[in-house]
Amino acid sequence: IQMTQSPSPLSASVGDRVTITCRASQSISNHLNWYQQKPGKAPKVLIYAASNLQSGVPSRFSGSGSGTDFTLTISSLQPEDFATYYCQQTYRTPPTFGQGTKLEI
Amino acid sequence: EVQLLESGGGLVQPGGSLRLSCAASGFKFSSYEMAWVRQAPGKGLEWISYISTSVTIKSHADSVKGRFTIFRDDAKSSLYLQMNSLTAEDTAVYYCARGSQGSSYYFDYWGQGTLVTVSS
C-alpha cells in the first residue's frame, strides 16, 4: 500500500494552524499512525488509529480520517514542533510509511 | 522506563555481513512484537523486518528478503538482525521498534538507532 503525504515541505510560523495530509493507495480503514521525527532522533508516535492521541502528546495535535484520506492538524504551532512528520499504515504488511513532510519555519 | 538500545552498526564492505542487536529493558520483552526500521541518509523511514511473540511469525521487506534475518532471544530481552550480502543501498540508520499491544498496531517505542555504512 502506497502512502502519499502533502505538502512537502511545509512552511509555517509559530502560532499557525497547520494541516498535513496523507493519502493511501487503497482503503486502510483507520489503521493510520502519525510520527514526528527531529534531526538525529528516533521517530515518536503522536497519533495512532487515525485519531487517538498517544499518551504524553500535547493536545494541540489531532488526527482525523478513514478509508484513504487522513489529516494531522497542529492547532497552534510551537517552536518545538518544527520537525518531519510521517504517516504509516498498519492495515497490511508491509507497514508502509509516507515520504515525510518537513515542517519548516 | 522502556528502553531500547541498538548496537552492532559500523563500516562494512559490500558483500559483507553484520549483526545488529537491540537490548530491551523496562518491559516484559517476550510479550511484545518487535520490528526493525531503517532510514537511509536524508531519506524517509522504511520498515524492513517484523517478528511476533514466541517467534511464530517473521516477515521481511522485499528489499532485504533472503539477505536479512530477524530473530529474538526472550531470555536475554534482545532482538537481532543478521544482515548478509550487504550493498551500498543498505547504508542507513537502523532502529528497533516495539509494536503496540491492543487492537491498534503502531510502534510505540523506538531505540536511538545504529548507523550501518556499506562502503569499500
Coordinates of N, CA and C in Angstrom, one line a residue:
Chain A
I1 N 0.9 -1.2 0.0 CA 0.0 0.0 0.0 C 0.9 1.2 0.0
Q2 N 0.6 2.1 -1.0 CA 1.4 3.4 -1.1 C 0.8 4.5 -0.3
M3 N 1.6 5.2 0.4 CA 1.2 6.3 1.3 C 1.8 7.6 0.7
T4 N 1.0 8.6 0.4 CA 1.5 9.8 -0.2 C 1.1 11.0 0.7
Q5 N 2.1 11.7 1.1 CA 1.9 12.9 2.0 C 2.0 14.2 1.2
S6 N 1.2 15.2 1.7 CA 1.3 16.5 1.1 C 1.0 17.5 2.2
P7 N 1.5 18.8 2.1 CA 2.6 19.2 1.2 C 3.9 18.8 1.7
S8 N 4.9 18.9 1.0 CA 6.3 18.7 1.4 C 7.2 19.5 0.6
P9 N 8.0 20.4 1.2 CA 7.9 20.8 2.6 C 6.7 21.7 2.9
L10 N 6.6 22.1 4.1 CA 5.5 23.0 4.6 C 6.1 24.1 5.4
S11 N 6.0 25.3 5.0 CA 6.5 26.4 5.7 C 5.4 27.1 6.5
A12 N 5.7 27.4 7.8 CA 4.7 27.9 8.7 C 5.4 28.7 9.7
S13 N 4.6 29.4 10.5 CA 5.1 30.3 11.6 C 4.6 29.8 12.9
V14 N 5.3 30.2 14.0 CA 4.8 29.9 15.4 C 3.4 30.5 15.5
G15 N 2.5 29.7 16.1 CA 1.1 30.1 16.3 C 0.2 29.7 15.1
D16 N 0.7 29.3 14.0 CA -0.1 28.9 12.8 C -0.9 27.6 13.1
R17 N -2.0 27.4 12.5 CA -2.7 26.2 12.4 C -2.3 25.5 11.1
V18 N -1.8 24.3 11.2 CA -1.3 23.6 10.0 C -1.9 22.2 9.9
T19 N -2.1 21.8 8.6 CA -2.7 20.5 8.4 C -1.8 19.8 7.4
I20 N -1.5 18.5 7.7 CA -0.7 17.7 6.8 C -1.6 16.5 6.3
T21 N -1.6 16.2 5.1 CA -2.5 15.2 4.5 C -1.7 14.0 4.1
C22 N -2.4 12.9 4.3 CA -1.8 11.6 3.9 C -2.9 10.8 3.2
R23 N -2.5 10.3 2.0 CA -3.5 9.5 1.2 C -3.0 8.1 1.0
A24 N -3.8 7.1 1.2 CA -3.4 5.7 0.9 C -3.9 5.3 -0.4
S25 N -3.2 4.4 -1.0 CA -3.5 3.9 -2.4 C -4.7 3.0 -2.4
Q26 N -5.1 2.5 -1.2 CA -6.3 1.7 -1.1 C -6.9 1.9 0.3
S27 N -8.1 1.5 0.5 CA -8.7 1.8 1.8 C -7.9 1.0 2.9
I28 N -7.6 1.7 4.0 CA -6.9 1.2 5.2 C -7.8 1.3 6.4
S29 N -9.1 1.5 6.3 CA -9.9 1.7 7.5 C -9.3 2.9 8.3
N30 N -9.1 2.6 9.6 CA -8.5 3.7 10.4 C -7.1 3.3 10.9
H31 N -6.4 2.4 10.1 CA -5.1 1.8 10.5 C -4.0 2.8 10.1
L32 N -4.0 4.0 10.6 CA -3.1 5.0 10.2 C -2.5 5.7 11.4
N33 N -1.2 5.8 11.4 CA -0.5 6.4 12.5 C 0.4 7.6 12.1
W34 N 0.6 8.5 13.0 CA 1.5 9.6 12.7 C 2.7 9.7 13.6
Y35 N 3.8 10.0 13.1 CA 5.1 10.1 13.8 C 5.7 11.4 13.6
Q36 N 6.4 11.9 14.6 CA 7.2 13.1 14.5 C 8.7 12.7 14.6
Q37 N 9.5 13.2 13.8 CA 11.0 13.0 13.9 C 11.8 14.3 13.8
K38 N 12.6 14.5 14.8 CA 13.5 15.6 14.8 C 14.9 15.2 14.4
P39 N 15.7 16.1 13.8 CA 17.0 15.7 13.3 C 17.8 14.9 14.3
G40 N 18.4 13.8 13.9 CA 19.3 13.0 14.7 C 18.6 12.2 15.8
K41 N 17.2 12.2 15.8 CA 16.5 11.5 16.8 C 15.6 10.4 16.2
A42 N 15.2 9.5 17.0 CA 14.2 8.5 16.5 C 12.8 9.0 16.4
P43 N 12.0 8.5 15.5 CA 10.6 8.9 15.4 C 9.9 8.7 16.8
K44 N 8.8 9.4 16.9 CA 8.0 9.3 18.1 C 6.5 9.4 17.6
V45 N 5.8 8.4 18.2 CA 4.4 8.3 17.7 C 3.6 9.5 18.4
L46 N 2.7 10.1 17.5 CA 1.8 11.2 18.0 C 0.4 10.7 18.1
I47 N 0.0 10.1 17.0 CA -1.4 9.7 16.8 C -1.4 8.3 16.3
Y48 N -2.3 7.4 16.9 CA -2.5 6.1 16.4 C -4.0 5.8 16.0
A49 N -4.2 4.9 15.2 CA -5.6 4.6 14.7 C -6.3 5.8 14.3
A50 N -5.6 6.6 13.5 CA -6.1 7.8 12.8 C -6.4 9.0 13.7
S51 N -6.9 8.8 14.9 CA -7.4 9.9 15.7 C -7.1 9.8 17.2
N52 N -6.4 8.8 17.6 CA -6.1 8.6 19.0 C -4.8 9.3 19.4
L53 N -4.8 10.2 20.4 CA -3.6 10.9 20.8 C -2.8 10.0 21.7
Q54 N -1.5 9.8 21.4 CA -0.7 9.0 22.3 C -0.5 9.7 23.6
S55 N -0.4 8.9 24.6 CA -0.2 9.4 26.0 C 1.1 10.3 26.0
G56 N 0.9 11.5 26.6 CA 2.0 12.4 26.7 C 2.2 13.4 25.6
V57 N 1.4 13.2 24.5 CA 1.5 14.1 23.4 C 0.6 15.3 23.6
P58 N 1.0 16.5 23.3 CA 0.2 17.7 23.6 C -1.1 17.7 22.8
S59 N -2.1 18.3 23.4 CA -3.5 18.2 22.8 C -3.6 19.1 21.5
R60 N -2.6 19.9 21.2 CA -2.6 20.7 20.0 C -2.5 19.8 18.8
F61 N -2.1 18.6 18.9 CA -2.0 17.6 17.8 C -3.3 16.8 17.8
S62 N -3.8 16.7 16.6 CA -5.0 15.9 16.4 C -5.0 15.2 15.0
G63 N -5.7 14.1 14.9 CA -5.8 13.4 13.6 C -7.2 13.0 13.3
S64 N -7.4 12.9 12.0 CA -8.8 12.5 11.5 C -8.6 11.8 10.2
G65 N -9.8 11.2 9.8 CA -9.8 10.5 8.6 C -10.1 9.0 8.7
S66 N -10.5 8.4 7.6 CA -10.7 7.0 7.5 C -10.7 6.6 6.0
G67 N -10.5 5.3 5.7 CA -10.5 4.9 4.3 C -9.2 5.2 3.7
T68 N -9.2 6.2 2.8 CA -7.9 6.6 2.1 C -7.4 7.9 2.5
D69 N -8.1 8.8 3.1 CA -7.7 10.2 3.3 C -7.6 10.5 4.8
F70 N -6.5 11.0 5.2 CA -6.2 11.3 6.6 C -5.5 12.7 6.7
T71 N -5.7 13.3 7.9 CA -5.0 14.5 8.2 C -4.5 14.6 9.6
L72 N -3.3 15.2 9.7 CA -2.7 15.6 11.0 C -2.8 17.1 11.1
T73 N -3.4 17.6 12.2 CA -3.5 19.0 12.4 C -2.8 19.4 13.7
I74 N -2.1 20.5 13.6 CA -1.4 21.1 14.8 C -2.1 22.5 14.9
S75 N -2.8 22.6 16.0 CA -3.7 23.8 16.2 C -3.0 25.1 16.3
S76 N -1.9 25.1 17.0 CA -1.1 26.3 17.2 C 0.4 25.9 17.3
L77 N 1.1 26.1 16.2 CA 2.5 25.7 16.2 C 3.4 26.3 17.3
Q78 N 4.1 25.4 17.9 CA 5.1 25.8 18.9 C 6.5 25.6 18.3
P79 N 7.5 26.3 18.8 CA 8.9 26.2 18.2 C 9.4 24.7 18.1
E80 N 9.0 23.9 19.1 CA 9.5 22.5 19.2 C 8.8 21.6 18.2
D81 N 7.8 22.1 17.5 CA 7.0 21.3 16.5 C 7.7 21.3 15.1
F82 N 8.7 22.1 14.9 CA 9.3 22.1 13.6 C 10.2 20.8 13.5
A83 N 9.7 19.9 12.6 CA 10.2 18.6 12.5 C 9.7 18.0 11.2
T84 N 10.0 16.7 11.1 CA 9.4 16.0 9.9 C 8.4 15.0 10.4
Y85 N 7.3 14.9 9.7 CA 6.1 14.1 10.1 C 5.9 13.0 9.1
Y86 N 5.7 11.8 9.6 CA 5.4 10.7 8.7 C 4.1 10.0 9.1
C87 N 3.3 9.6 8.1 CA 2.2 8.8 8.3 C 2.6 7.3 8.0
Q88 N 1.9 6.4 8.6 CA 2.2 5.0 8.4 C 0.9 4.2 8.4
Q89 N 0.8 3.3 7.5 CA -0.4 2.4 7.5 C 0.0 1.1 8.1
T90 N -0.8 0.5 8.9 CA -0.6 -0.8 9.5 C -1.8 -1.7 9.2
Y91 N -2.4 -1.5 8.1 CA -3.6 -2.3 7.6 C -3.1 -3.6 7.0
R92 N -2.0 -3.5 6.2 CA -1.4 -4.7 5.6 C 0.1 -4.6 5.7
T93 N 0.7 -5.8 5.7 CA 2.1 -6.0 5.7 C 2.6 -5.8 4.2
P94 N 3.6 -5.0 4.0 CA 4.5 -4.3 4.9 C 3.8 -3.0 5.4
P95 N 4.1 -2.6 6.6 CA 3.5 -1.4 7.2 C 4.2 -0.2 6.7
T96 N 3.8 0.4 5.6 CA 4.5 1.4 4.8 C 4.3 2.8 5.4
F97 N 5.3 3.6 5.2 CA 5.3 5.0 5.6 C 5.1 5.9 4.4
G98 N 4.6 7.1 4.7 CA 4.6 8.1 3.7 C 6.1 8.7 3.6
Q99 N 6.3 9.5 2.6 CA 7.6 10.0 2.3 C 8.1 11.1 3.3
G100 N 7.2 11.5 4.1 CA 7.5 12.6 5.1 C 7.1 14.0 4.7
T101 N 6.8 14.8 5.7 CA 6.5 16.2 5.5 C 7.4 17.0 6.4
K102 N 8.3 17.8 5.9 CA 9.2 18.6 6.7 C 8.5 19.9 7.0
L103 N 8.3 20.2 8.2 CA 7.6 21.4 8.6 C 8.7 22.4 9.0
E104 N 8.8 23.5 8.2 CA 9.9 24.4 8.3 C 9.4 25.8 8.8
I105 N 10.2 26.5 9.4 CA 9.9 27.9 9.8 C 9.8 28.8 8.6
Chain B
E1 N 11.1 2.3 33.1 CA 11.1 3.1 31.9 C 11.5 2.2 30.7
V2 N 10.7 2.2 29.6 CA 11.0 1.4 28.5 C 12.3 1.9 27.8
Q3 N 13.2 1.1 27.5 CA 14.4 1.5 26.8 C 14.7 0.4 25.7
L4 N 15.2 0.9 24.6 CA 15.7 0.0 23.5 C 17.0 0.6 23.1
L5 N 18.0 -0.3 23.1 CA 19.4 0.2 22.8 C 20.0 -0.7 21.8
E6 N 20.2 -0.1 20.6 CA 20.8 -0.8 19.5 C 22.3 -0.8 19.5
S7 N 22.9 -1.8 19.0 CA 24.4 -1.8 18.8 C 24.7 -2.7 17.6
G8 N 26.0 -2.6 17.3 CA 26.5 -3.5 16.2 C 26.7 -2.8 14.9
G9 N 26.3 -1.6 14.7 CA 26.5 -0.9 13.5 C 28.0 -0.6 13.2
G10 N 28.3 -0.1 12.0 CA 29.6 0.2 11.7 C 29.8 0.2 10.2
L11 N 31.1 0.3 9.9 CA 31.5 0.3 8.4 C 31.8 -1.2 8.0
V12 N 31.2 -1.6 6.9 CA 31.3 -2.9 6.3 C 31.5 -2.8 4.8
Q13 N 32.3 -3.7 4.3 CA 32.5 -3.7 2.8 C 31.3 -4.3 2.1
P14 N 31.1 -3.9 0.8 CA 30.0 -4.6 0.1 C 30.2 -6.1 0.0
G15 N 29.1 -6.8 0.2 CA 29.1 -8.2 0.2 C 29.3 -8.8 1.6
G16 N 29.6 -7.9 2.6 CA 29.9 -8.3 3.9 C 28.7 -8.6 4.7
S17 N 28.9 -8.9 6.0 CA 27.8 -9.3 6.9 C 28.0 -8.4 8.2
L18 N 26.8 -8.3 8.9 CA 26.8 -7.6 10.1 C 25.6 -8.1 10.9
R19 N 25.8 -8.1 12.3 CA 24.6 -8.5 13.1 C 24.3 -7.3 14.0
L20 N 23.1 -6.8 14.0 CA 22.7 -5.8 14.9 C 22.0 -6.4 16.1
S21 N 22.1 -5.7 17.2 CA 21.4 -6.1 18.4 C 20.6 -5.0 19.0
C22 N 19.6 -5.3 19.7 CA 18.7 -4.4 20.4 C 18.4 -4.9 21.7
A23 N 19.0 -4.3 22.8 CA 18.7 -4.7 24.1 C 17.5 -3.9 24.7
A24 N 16.6 -4.7 25.2 CA 15.3 -4.1 25.7 C 15.3 -4.1 27.2
S25 N 14.7 -3.1 27.8 CA 14.6 -3.1 29.3 C 13.3 -2.3 29.6
G26 N 12.8 -2.5 30.8 CA 11.7 -1.8 31.3 C 10.4 -2.3 31.0
F27 N 10.3 -3.5 30.3 CA 9.0 -4.1 30.0 C 9.3 -5.6 29.8
K28 N 8.2 -6.4 29.7 CA 8.3 -7.8 29.5 C 8.5 -8.1 28.0
F29 N 9.7 -8.2 27.6 CA 10.1 -8.3 26.2 C 9.3 -9.4 25.5
S30 N 9.2 -10.6 26.1 CA 8.6 -11.7 25.5 C 7.1 -11.5 25.1
S31 N 6.5 -10.5 25.6 CA 5.1 -10.2 25.4 C 4.9 -9.3 24.2
Y32 N 5.9 -8.8 23.6 CA 5.8 -7.8 22.5 C 6.3 -8.2 21.2
E33 N 5.6 -7.9 20.1 CA 6.1 -8.0 18.8 C 7.2 -6.9 18.6
M34 N 8.1 -7.2 17.8 CA 9.2 -6.2 17.6 C 9.5 -6.1 16.1
A35 N 10.2 -5.0 15.7 CA 10.5 -4.7 14.3 C 11.8 -3.9 14.2
W36 N 12.3 -4.0 13.0 CA 13.4 -3.1 12.6 C 12.9 -2.2 11.5
V37 N 13.3 -0.9 11.6 CA 13.0 0.1 10.6 C 14.3 0.8 10.3
R38 N 14.5 1.1 9.0 CA 15.8 1.8 8.7 C 15.5 3.1 8.0
Q39 N 16.5 4.0 8.0 CA 16.4 5.3 7.4 C 17.7 5.6 6.7
A40 N 17.7 5.6 5.4 CA 18.9 6.0 4.6 C 19.2 7.5 4.8
P41 N 20.5 7.9 4.7 CA 20.8 9.3 4.9 C 19.9 10.3 4.1
G42 N 19.3 11.2 4.8 CA 18.4 12.2 4.2 C 17.1 11.6 3.6
K43 N 16.8 10.4 3.9 CA 15.6 9.8 3.3 C 14.6 9.5 4.4
G44 N 13.5 8.8 3.9 CA 12.4 8.5 4.9 C 12.6 7.2 5.6
L45 N 11.5 6.8 6.2 CA 11.5 5.6 7.0 C 11.1 4.4 6.2
E46 N 11.8 3.3 6.4 CA 11.5 2.0 5.7 C 11.4 0.9 6.7
W47 N 10.2 0.3 6.8 CA 10.1 -0.9 7.6 C 10.8 -2.1 6.9
I48 N 11.6 -2.9 7.6 CA 12.3 -4.0 7.0 C 12.0 -5.4 7.6
S49 N 11.8 -5.4 8.9 CA 11.6 -6.8 9.5 C 10.6 -6.7 10.7
Y50 N 9.9 -7.8 10.9 CA 9.0 -8.0 12.0 C 9.1 -9.4 12.6
I51 N 8.9 -9.5 13.9 CA 8.9 -10.8 14.5 C 7.8 -10.8 15.6
S52 N 7.0 -11.8 15.6 CA 5.9 -11.9 16.5 C 6.5 -12.4 17.9
T53 N 5.6 -12.4 18.8 CA 5.9 -13.1 20.1 C 6.0 -14.6 19.8
S54 N 6.8 -15.2 20.6 CA 7.0 -16.7 20.5 C 7.6 -17.1 19.2
V55 N 8.1 -16.1 18.4 CA 8.8 -16.3 17.1 C 7.9 -17.2 16.2
T56 N 6.6 -17.0 16.3 CA 5.7 -17.8 15.4 C 5.7 -17.2 14.0
I57 N 5.9 -15.9 13.9 CA 5.8 -15.3 12.6 C 7.0 -14.3 12.4
K58 N 7.6 -14.4 11.2 CA 8.6 -13.4 10.8 C 8.3 -12.9 9.5
S59 N 8.6 -11.7 9.2 CA 8.3 -11.1 7.9 C 9.4 -10.1 7.6
H60 N 9.8 -10.0 6.3 CA 10.8 -9.1 5.9 C 10.4 -8.4 4.6
A61 N 10.8 -7.2 4.5 CA 10.6 -6.4 3.3 C 11.2 -7.1 2.1
D62 N 10.6 -6.9 0.9 CA 11.2 -7.5 -0.3 C 12.6 -7.0 -0.5
S63 N 13.0 -5.8 -0.1 CA 14.3 -5.2 -0.3 C 15.4 -6.0 0.4
V64 N 15.0 -6.7 1.5 CA 16.0 -7.4 2.3 C 15.8 -8.9 2.3
K65 N 14.7 -9.4 1.8 CA 14.3 -10.8 1.9 C 15.4 -11.7 1.3
G66 N 15.7 -12.7 2.0 CA 16.8 -13.6 1.6 C 18.2 -13.2 2.0
R67 N 18.3 -12.0 2.5 CA 19.6 -11.5 2.9 C 19.6 -11.2 4.4
F68 N 18.5 -10.7 4.9 CA 18.4 -10.3 6.3 C 17.5 -11.3 7.1
T69 N 17.9 -11.5 8.3 CA 17.0 -12.4 9.2 C 16.8 -11.7 10.5
I70 N 15.6 -11.7 10.9 CA 15.3 -11.1 12.3 C 15.2 -12.3 13.2
F71 N 15.7 -12.2 14.4 CA 15.4 -13.2 15.5 C 15.5 -12.5 16.8
R72 N 15.1 -13.3 17.8 CA 15.0 -12.7 19.2 C 15.4 -13.8 20.2
D73 N 15.9 -13.3 21.3 CA 16.2 -14.1 22.5 C 15.4 -13.6 23.7
D74 N 14.3 -14.1 24.0 CA 13.5 -13.6 25.1 C 14.2 -13.7 26.4
A75 N 15.0 -14.7 26.6 CA 15.7 -14.9 27.8 C 16.7 -13.7 28.1
K76 N 17.2 -13.2 27.0 CA 18.1 -12.0 27.1 C 17.5 -10.7 26.8
S77 N 16.1 -10.7 26.6 CA 15.4 -9.5 26.2 C 16.1 -8.8 25.1
S78 N 16.4 -9.5 24.1 CA 17.2 -8.9 22.9 C 16.6 -9.3 21.6
L79 N 16.7 -8.3 20.7 CA 16.3 -8.5 19.3 C 17.5 -8.4 18.5
Y80 N 17.5 -9.1 17.4 CA 18.7 -9.1 16.5 C 18.3 -9.0 15.0
L81 N 19.3 -8.5 14.2 CA 19.1 -8.5 12.8 C 20.4 -9.0 12.2
Q82 N 20.3 -10.1 11.6 CA 21.5 -10.7 10.8 C 21.4 -10.2 9.4
M83 N 22.4 -9.4 9.0 CA 22.4 -8.8 7.6 C 23.6 -9.4 6.8
N84 N 23.3 -10.0 5.7 CA 24.3 -10.6 4.8 C 24.2 -10.0 3.5
S85 N 25.2 -10.2 2.7 CA 25.3 -9.7 1.3 C 24.9 -8.2 1.2
L86 N 25.6 -7.5 2.1 CA 25.2 -6.0 2.1 C 25.7 -5.3 0.9
T87 N 24.9 -4.3 0.5 CA 25.2 -3.4 -0.6 C 25.1 -2.0 -0.1
A88 N 25.6 -1.1 -1.0 CA 25.6 0.4 -0.6 C 24.2 0.9 -0.3
E89 N 23.2 0.2 -0.9 CA 21.8 0.6 -0.7 C 21.3 0.3 0.7
D90 N 22.1 -0.5 1.5 CA 21.7 -0.9 2.8 C 22.3 0.2 3.9
T91 N 23.0 1.1 3.4 CA 23.6 2.2 4.3 C 22.4 3.0 4.8
A92 N 22.3 3.0 6.2 CA 21.2 3.6 6.8 C 21.4 3.6 8.3
V93 N 20.6 4.3 9.0 CA 20.4 4.2 10.5 C 19.3 3.1 10.7
Y94 N 19.6 2.1 11.5 CA 18.7 1.1 11.8 C 18.1 1.2 13.2
Y95 N 16.8 1.3 13.2 CA 16.1 1.4 14.5 C 15.4 0.1 14.9
C96 N 15.4 -0.3 16.1 CA 14.5 -1.3 16.6 C 13.3 -0.6 17.2
A97 N 12.1 -1.2 17.0 CA 10.9 -0.6 17.5 C 10.0 -1.6 18.1
R98 N 9.3 -1.2 19.1 CA 8.3 -2.1 19.8 C 7.0 -1.9 19.2
G99 N 6.3 -3.1 18.9 CA 4.9 -3.0 18.5 C 4.0 -2.8 19.6
S100 N 2.9 -2.0 19.4 CA 2.0 -1.8 20.5 C 1.1 -3.0 20.7
Q101 N 0.5 -3.1 21.9 CA -0.4 -4.1 22.1 C -1.9 -3.6 22.0
G102 N -2.8 -4.4 21.8 CA -4.2 -4.0 21.7 C -4.7 -4.0 20.3
S103 N -5.8 -3.5 20.0 CA -6.4 -3.6 18.7 C -5.8 -2.7 17.6
S104 N -5.1 -1.7 18.1 CA -4.4 -0.8 17.1 C -2.9 -1.1 17.1
Y105 N -2.3 -1.1 15.9 CA -0.9 -1.5 15.9 C -0.1 -0.3 15.4
Y106 N 0.9 0.0 16.2 CA 1.9 1.1 15.8 C 3.2 0.8 16.6
F107 N 4.2 1.6 16.3 CA 5.5 1.4 17.0 C 5.5 2.4 18.2
D108 N 5.4 2.0 19.4 CA 5.2 2.9 20.5 C 6.5 3.3 21.1
Y109 N 7.6 2.5 21.0 CA 8.9 2.9 21.5 C 9.9 2.5 20.4
W110 N 10.9 3.4 20.3 CA 12.0 3.2 19.3 C 13.3 3.3 20.1
G111 N 14.3 2.6 19.5 CA 15.7 2.9 20.0 C 16.3 4.1 19.4
Q112 N 17.5 4.4 19.7 CA 18.2 5.6 19.3 C 18.8 5.4 17.9
G113 N 18.9 4.2 17.5 CA 19.4 3.9 16.1 C 20.9 3.6 16.1
T114 N 21.3 2.7 15.2 CA 22.7 2.4 15.0 C 23.0 2.6 13.5
L115 N 24.1 3.2 13.1 CA 24.4 3.5 11.7 C 25.2 2.4 11.1
V116 N 24.7 1.9 10.0 CA 25.4 1.0 9.2 C 25.8 1.6 7.9
T117 N 27.1 1.6 7.6 CA 27.7 2.2 6.4 C 28.3 1.0 5.6
V118 N 27.9 0.9 4.4 CA 28.4 -0.2 3.5 C 29.2 0.6 2.4
S119 N 30.5 0.4 2.5 CA 31.4 1.1 1.5 C 32.7 0.4 1.5
S120 N 33.4 0.4 0.3 CA 34.7 -0.1 0.2 C 35.8 0.9 0.5

